[in-house]
GROMACS .gro file of C-alpha atoms in nm:
model
  202
    1UNK     CA    1 -11.292  -7.244  -9.223
    2UNK     CA    2 -11.231  -7.576  -9.048
    3UNK     CA    3 -11.071  -7.719  -9.383
    4UNK     CA    4 -10.838  -7.484  -9.372
    5UNK     CA    5 -10.817  -7.502  -9.015
    6UNK     CA    6 -10.734  -7.794  -9.051
    7UNK     CA    7 -10.438  -7.796  -9.407
    8UNK     CA    8 -10.270  -7.548  -9.172
    9UNK     CA    9 -10.283  -7.769  -8.911
   10UNK     CA   10 -10.079  -8.051  -9.196
   11UNK     CA   11  -9.850  -7.869  -9.253
   12UNK     CA   12  -9.667  -7.720  -8.874
   13UNK     CA   13  -9.605  -7.869  -8.576
   14UNK     CA   14  -9.604  -7.642  -8.340
   15UNK     CA   15  -9.344  -7.772  -7.967
   16UNK     CA   16  -9.456  -7.524  -7.677
   17UNK     CA   17  -9.210  -7.350  -7.512
   18UNK     CA   18  -9.015  -7.625  -7.311
   19UNK     CA   19  -8.993  -7.894  -7.436
   20UNK     CA   20  -9.031  -8.199  -7.263
   21UNK     CA   21  -8.805  -8.343  -7.156
   22UNK     CA   22  -8.638  -8.703  -7.101
   23UNK     CA   23  -8.420  -8.815  -6.827
   24UNK     CA   24  -8.388  -8.420  -6.787
   25UNK     CA   25  -8.195  -8.423  -7.121
   26UNK     CA   26  -8.320  -8.097  -7.364
   27UNK     CA   27  -8.521  -8.291  -7.668
   28UNK     CA   28  -8.290  -8.336  -8.005
   29UNK     CA   29  -8.481  -8.049  -8.160
   30UNK     CA   30  -8.456  -7.828  -7.911
   31UNK     CA   31  -8.077  -7.934  -7.850
   32UNK     CA   32  -8.066  -7.774  -8.214
   33UNK     CA   33  -8.228  -7.519  -8.167
   34UNK     CA   34  -7.961  -7.393  -7.872
   35UNK     CA   35  -7.733  -7.507  -8.153
   36UNK     CA   36  -7.891  -7.254  -8.434
   37UNK     CA   37  -7.849  -6.913  -8.174
   38UNK     CA   38  -7.535  -6.958  -8.056
   39UNK     CA   39  -7.477  -6.970  -8.481
   40UNK     CA   40  -7.658  -6.622  -8.479
   41UNK     CA   41  -7.470  -6.497  -8.283
   42UNK     CA   42  -7.203  -6.479  -8.532
   43UNK     CA   43  -7.483  -6.268  -8.832
   44UNK     CA   44  -7.340  -5.965  -8.962
   45UNK     CA   45  -7.642  -5.743  -9.037
   46UNK     CA   46  -7.821  -5.392  -8.827
   47UNK     CA   47  -8.166  -5.582  -8.838
   48UNK     CA   48  -8.133  -5.912  -8.754
   49UNK     CA   49  -7.972  -6.248  -8.584
   50UNK     CA   50  -8.037  -6.551  -8.815
   51UNK     CA   51  -7.896  -6.901  -8.747
   52UNK     CA   52  -7.884  -7.243  -8.902
   53UNK     CA   53  -7.790  -7.536  -8.914
   54UNK     CA   54  -7.847  -7.877  -9.121
   55UNK     CA   55  -7.839  -8.171  -8.935
   56UNK     CA   56  -7.851  -8.544  -9.070
   57UNK     CA   57  -7.865  -8.864  -8.966
   58UNK     CA   58  -7.828  -8.700  -8.650
   59UNK     CA   59  -7.465  -8.500  -8.771
   60UNK     CA   60  -7.466  -8.156  -8.778
   61UNK     CA   61  -7.293  -8.184  -9.131
   62UNK     CA   62  -7.339  -7.773  -9.208
   63UNK     CA   63  -7.362  -7.371  -9.055
   64UNK     CA   64  -7.476  -7.141  -9.182
   65UNK     CA   65  -7.604  -6.768  -9.021
   66UNK     CA   66  -7.753  -6.477  -9.195
   67UNK     CA   67  -7.396  -6.171  -9.346
   68UNK     CA   68  -7.207  -6.028  -9.617
   69UNK     CA   69  -7.093  -6.317  -9.878
   70UNK     CA   70  -6.679  -6.389  -9.827
   71UNK     CA   71  -6.449  -6.107  -9.766
   72UNK     CA   72  -6.675  -5.804  -9.900
   73UNK     CA   73  -6.794  -5.562  -9.643
   74UNK     CA   74  -7.080  -5.643  -9.491
   75UNK     CA   75  -7.339  -5.330  -9.324
   76UNK     CA   76  -7.204  -5.431  -8.942
   77UNK     CA   77  -6.853  -5.245  -9.165
   78UNK     CA   78  -7.030  -4.981  -9.333
   79UNK     CA   79  -7.269  -4.849  -9.023
   80UNK     CA   80  -7.596  -4.878  -9.208
   81UNK     CA   81  -7.849  -5.046  -9.348
   82UNK     CA   82  -7.979  -4.969  -9.731
   83UNK     CA   83  -8.218  -5.180  -9.728
   84UNK     CA   84  -8.395  -4.926  -9.435
   85UNK     CA   85  -8.187  -4.627  -9.548
   86UNK     CA   86  -8.448  -4.708  -9.864
   87UNK     CA   87  -8.745  -4.737  -9.674
   88UNK     CA   88  -8.761  -5.140  -9.806
   89UNK     CA   89  -9.043  -5.294  -9.656
   90UNK     CA   90  -8.929  -5.662  -9.411
   91UNK     CA   91  -9.016  -5.948  -9.714
   92UNK     CA   92  -8.928  -5.729 -10.037
   93UNK     CA   93  -8.688  -5.651 -10.292
   94UNK     CA   94  -8.417  -5.951 -10.133
   95UNK     CA   95  -8.170  -5.784 -10.413
   96UNK     CA   96  -8.131  -5.462 -10.270
   97UNK     CA   97  -7.995  -5.658  -9.915
   98UNK     CA   98  -7.605  -5.724  -9.860
   99UNK     CA   99  -7.621  -6.021  -9.681
  100UNK     CA  100  -7.744  -6.448  -9.759
  101UNK     CA  101  -7.985  -6.548  -9.607
  102UNK     CA  102  -7.881  -6.807  -9.308
  103UNK     CA  103  -8.086  -7.121  -9.416
  104UNK     CA  104  -7.833  -6.985  -9.808
  105UNK     CA  105  -7.586  -6.974  -9.621
  106UNK     CA  106  -7.635  -7.292  -9.470
  107UNK     CA  107  -7.690  -7.470  -9.867
  108UNK     CA  108  -7.422  -7.314  -9.986
  109UNK     CA  109  -7.162  -7.378  -9.700
  110UNK     CA  110  -7.291  -7.715  -9.722
  111UNK     CA  111  -7.206  -7.790 -10.133
  112UNK     CA  112  -6.841  -7.575 -10.089
  113UNK     CA  113  -6.777  -7.949  -9.841
  114UNK     CA  114  -6.878  -8.227 -10.072
  115UNK     CA  115  -7.199  -8.267  -9.862
  116UNK     CA  116  -7.578  -8.328  -9.998
  117UNK     CA  117  -7.820  -8.235  -9.728
  118UNK     CA  118  -8.112  -8.390  -9.898
  119UNK     CA  119  -8.310  -8.530  -9.645
  120UNK     CA  120  -8.189  -8.369  -9.331
  121UNK     CA  121  -8.364  -8.127  -9.141
  122UNK     CA  122  -8.250  -7.733  -9.105
  123UNK     CA  123  -8.335  -7.526  -8.767
  124UNK     CA  124  -8.336  -7.162  -8.785
  125UNK     CA  125  -8.378  -6.928  -8.511
  126UNK     CA  126  -8.427  -6.536  -8.489
  127UNK     CA  127  -8.369  -6.270  -8.312
  128UNK     CA  128  -8.521  -5.912  -8.423
  129UNK     CA  129  -8.273  -5.618  -8.355
  130UNK     CA  130  -8.457  -5.242  -8.281
  131UNK     CA  131  -8.268  -4.993  -8.134
  132UNK     CA  132  -7.993  -5.215  -7.971
  133UNK     CA  133  -8.188  -5.464  -7.886
  134UNK     CA  134  -8.315  -5.850  -8.032
  135UNK     CA  135  -8.669  -5.983  -7.978
  136UNK     CA  136  -8.731  -6.383  -8.043
  137UNK     CA  137  -8.913  -6.370  -8.353
  138UNK     CA  138  -9.128  -6.657  -8.576
  139UNK     CA  139  -8.901  -6.776  -8.820
  140UNK     CA  140  -8.978  -6.882  -9.130
  141UNK     CA  141  -8.811  -6.873  -9.416
  142UNK     CA  142  -8.879  -6.617  -9.679
  143UNK     CA  143  -9.000  -6.757 -10.101
  144UNK     CA  144  -8.707  -6.782 -10.188
  145UNK     CA  145  -8.468  -6.952  -9.925
  146UNK     CA  146  -8.767  -7.176  -9.899
  147UNK     CA  147  -8.705  -7.244 -10.307
  148UNK     CA  148  -8.364  -7.360 -10.208
  149UNK     CA  149  -8.483  -7.553  -9.906
  150UNK     CA  150  -8.715  -7.750 -10.175
  151UNK     CA  151  -8.502  -7.739 -10.461
  152UNK     CA  152  -8.294  -7.932 -10.179
  153UNK     CA  153  -8.440  -8.241 -10.106
  154UNK     CA  154  -8.394  -8.127  -9.704
  155UNK     CA  155  -8.708  -8.280  -9.564
  156UNK     CA  156  -8.794  -8.039  -9.269
  157UNK     CA  157  -8.780  -7.704  -9.146
  158UNK     CA  158  -8.747  -7.582  -8.774
  159UNK     CA  159  -8.856  -7.260  -8.640
  160UNK     CA  160  -8.777  -7.103  -8.324
  161UNK     CA  161  -9.096  -6.930  -8.187
  162UNK     CA  162  -9.173  -6.514  -8.071
  163UNK     CA  163  -9.335  -6.735  -7.742
  164UNK     CA  164  -8.990  -6.967  -7.721
  165UNK     CA  165  -9.081  -7.284  -7.838
  166UNK     CA  166  -9.089  -7.446  -8.282
  167UNK     CA  167  -9.225  -7.463  -8.578
  168UNK     CA  168  -9.128  -7.802  -8.737
  169UNK     CA  169  -9.295  -7.814  -9.090
  170UNK     CA  170  -9.276  -8.034  -9.405
  171UNK     CA  171  -9.141  -7.922  -9.681
  172UNK     CA  172  -9.304  -8.181  -9.863
  173UNK     CA  173  -9.603  -8.001  -9.756
  174UNK     CA  174  -9.515  -7.721  -9.886
  175UNK     CA  175  -9.480  -7.850 -10.237
  176UNK     CA  176  -9.787  -7.979 -10.226
  177UNK     CA  177 -10.043  -7.677 -10.148
  178UNK     CA  178  -9.742  -7.529 -10.441
  179UNK     CA  179  -9.867  -7.788 -10.665
  180UNK     CA  180 -10.194  -7.688 -10.526
  181UNK     CA  181 -10.209  -7.353 -10.539
  182UNK     CA  182 -10.003  -7.056 -10.583
  183UNK     CA  183  -9.672  -6.941 -10.433
  184UNK     CA  184  -9.777  -6.565 -10.319
  185UNK     CA  185 -10.083  -6.772 -10.114
  186UNK     CA  186  -9.863  -6.934  -9.875
  187UNK     CA  187 -10.044  -6.903  -9.545
  188UNK     CA  188  -9.640  -6.914  -9.376
  189UNK     CA  189  -9.477  -6.613  -9.489
  190UNK     CA  190  -9.091  -6.463  -9.314
  191UNK     CA  191  -9.168  -6.084  -9.154
  192UNK     CA  192  -8.912  -5.936  -8.967
  193UNK     CA  193  -9.164  -5.605  -8.922
  194UNK     CA  194  -8.910  -5.400  -9.004
  195UNK     CA  195  -9.117  -5.095  -8.881
  196UNK     CA  196  -9.361  -5.155  -8.608
  197UNK     CA  197  -9.165  -5.042  -8.315
  198UNK     CA  198  -9.099  -4.717  -8.543
  199UNK     CA  199  -9.422  -4.702  -8.551
  200UNK     CA  200  -9.512  -4.721  -8.235
  201UNK     CA  201  -9.278  -4.521  -8.059
  202UNK     CA  202  -9.459  -4.156  -8.297
   0.00000   0.00000   0.00000
């Protein structure tokens, strides 16, 4: 049990709710996650607000938010969430989602601009939406995004947490985990818990 906990701690670094400031300035990680939060405000998903930025050599090289493919009709325009209507659990059957995830869009946008993300960091900010209200959640990429991040050569993933802090993940640690075990053994899985509030009201 202790070995499992030690292994878990090696896979990410937790940053407190209020990162230490130097000369009254935000830390770089807090600075970039706040920009990812602004990017998330452009989301066109009815269930979540996710934003991502890719940073390399201390420069933002790409941004992305969760939303429908370019020039297609998104869920806000259609007035419904296809996944919720089909009662698909959070974290499953992404082929039946109109949106492209924020991390995916950031990687795609970098490719469209001809910019390499190799060795960069991706910052992801997320909130879930229920009954018109947003709630900050613990951001972990889904399995599809994890695979794209691994293949793109990104080195770190910095995700927002529900308590206002950050979690910093090592992509190399994910690779090592998937070498030694299988992806379904992953200790960090994405789940926006779409139906939690609805069940609580019944």
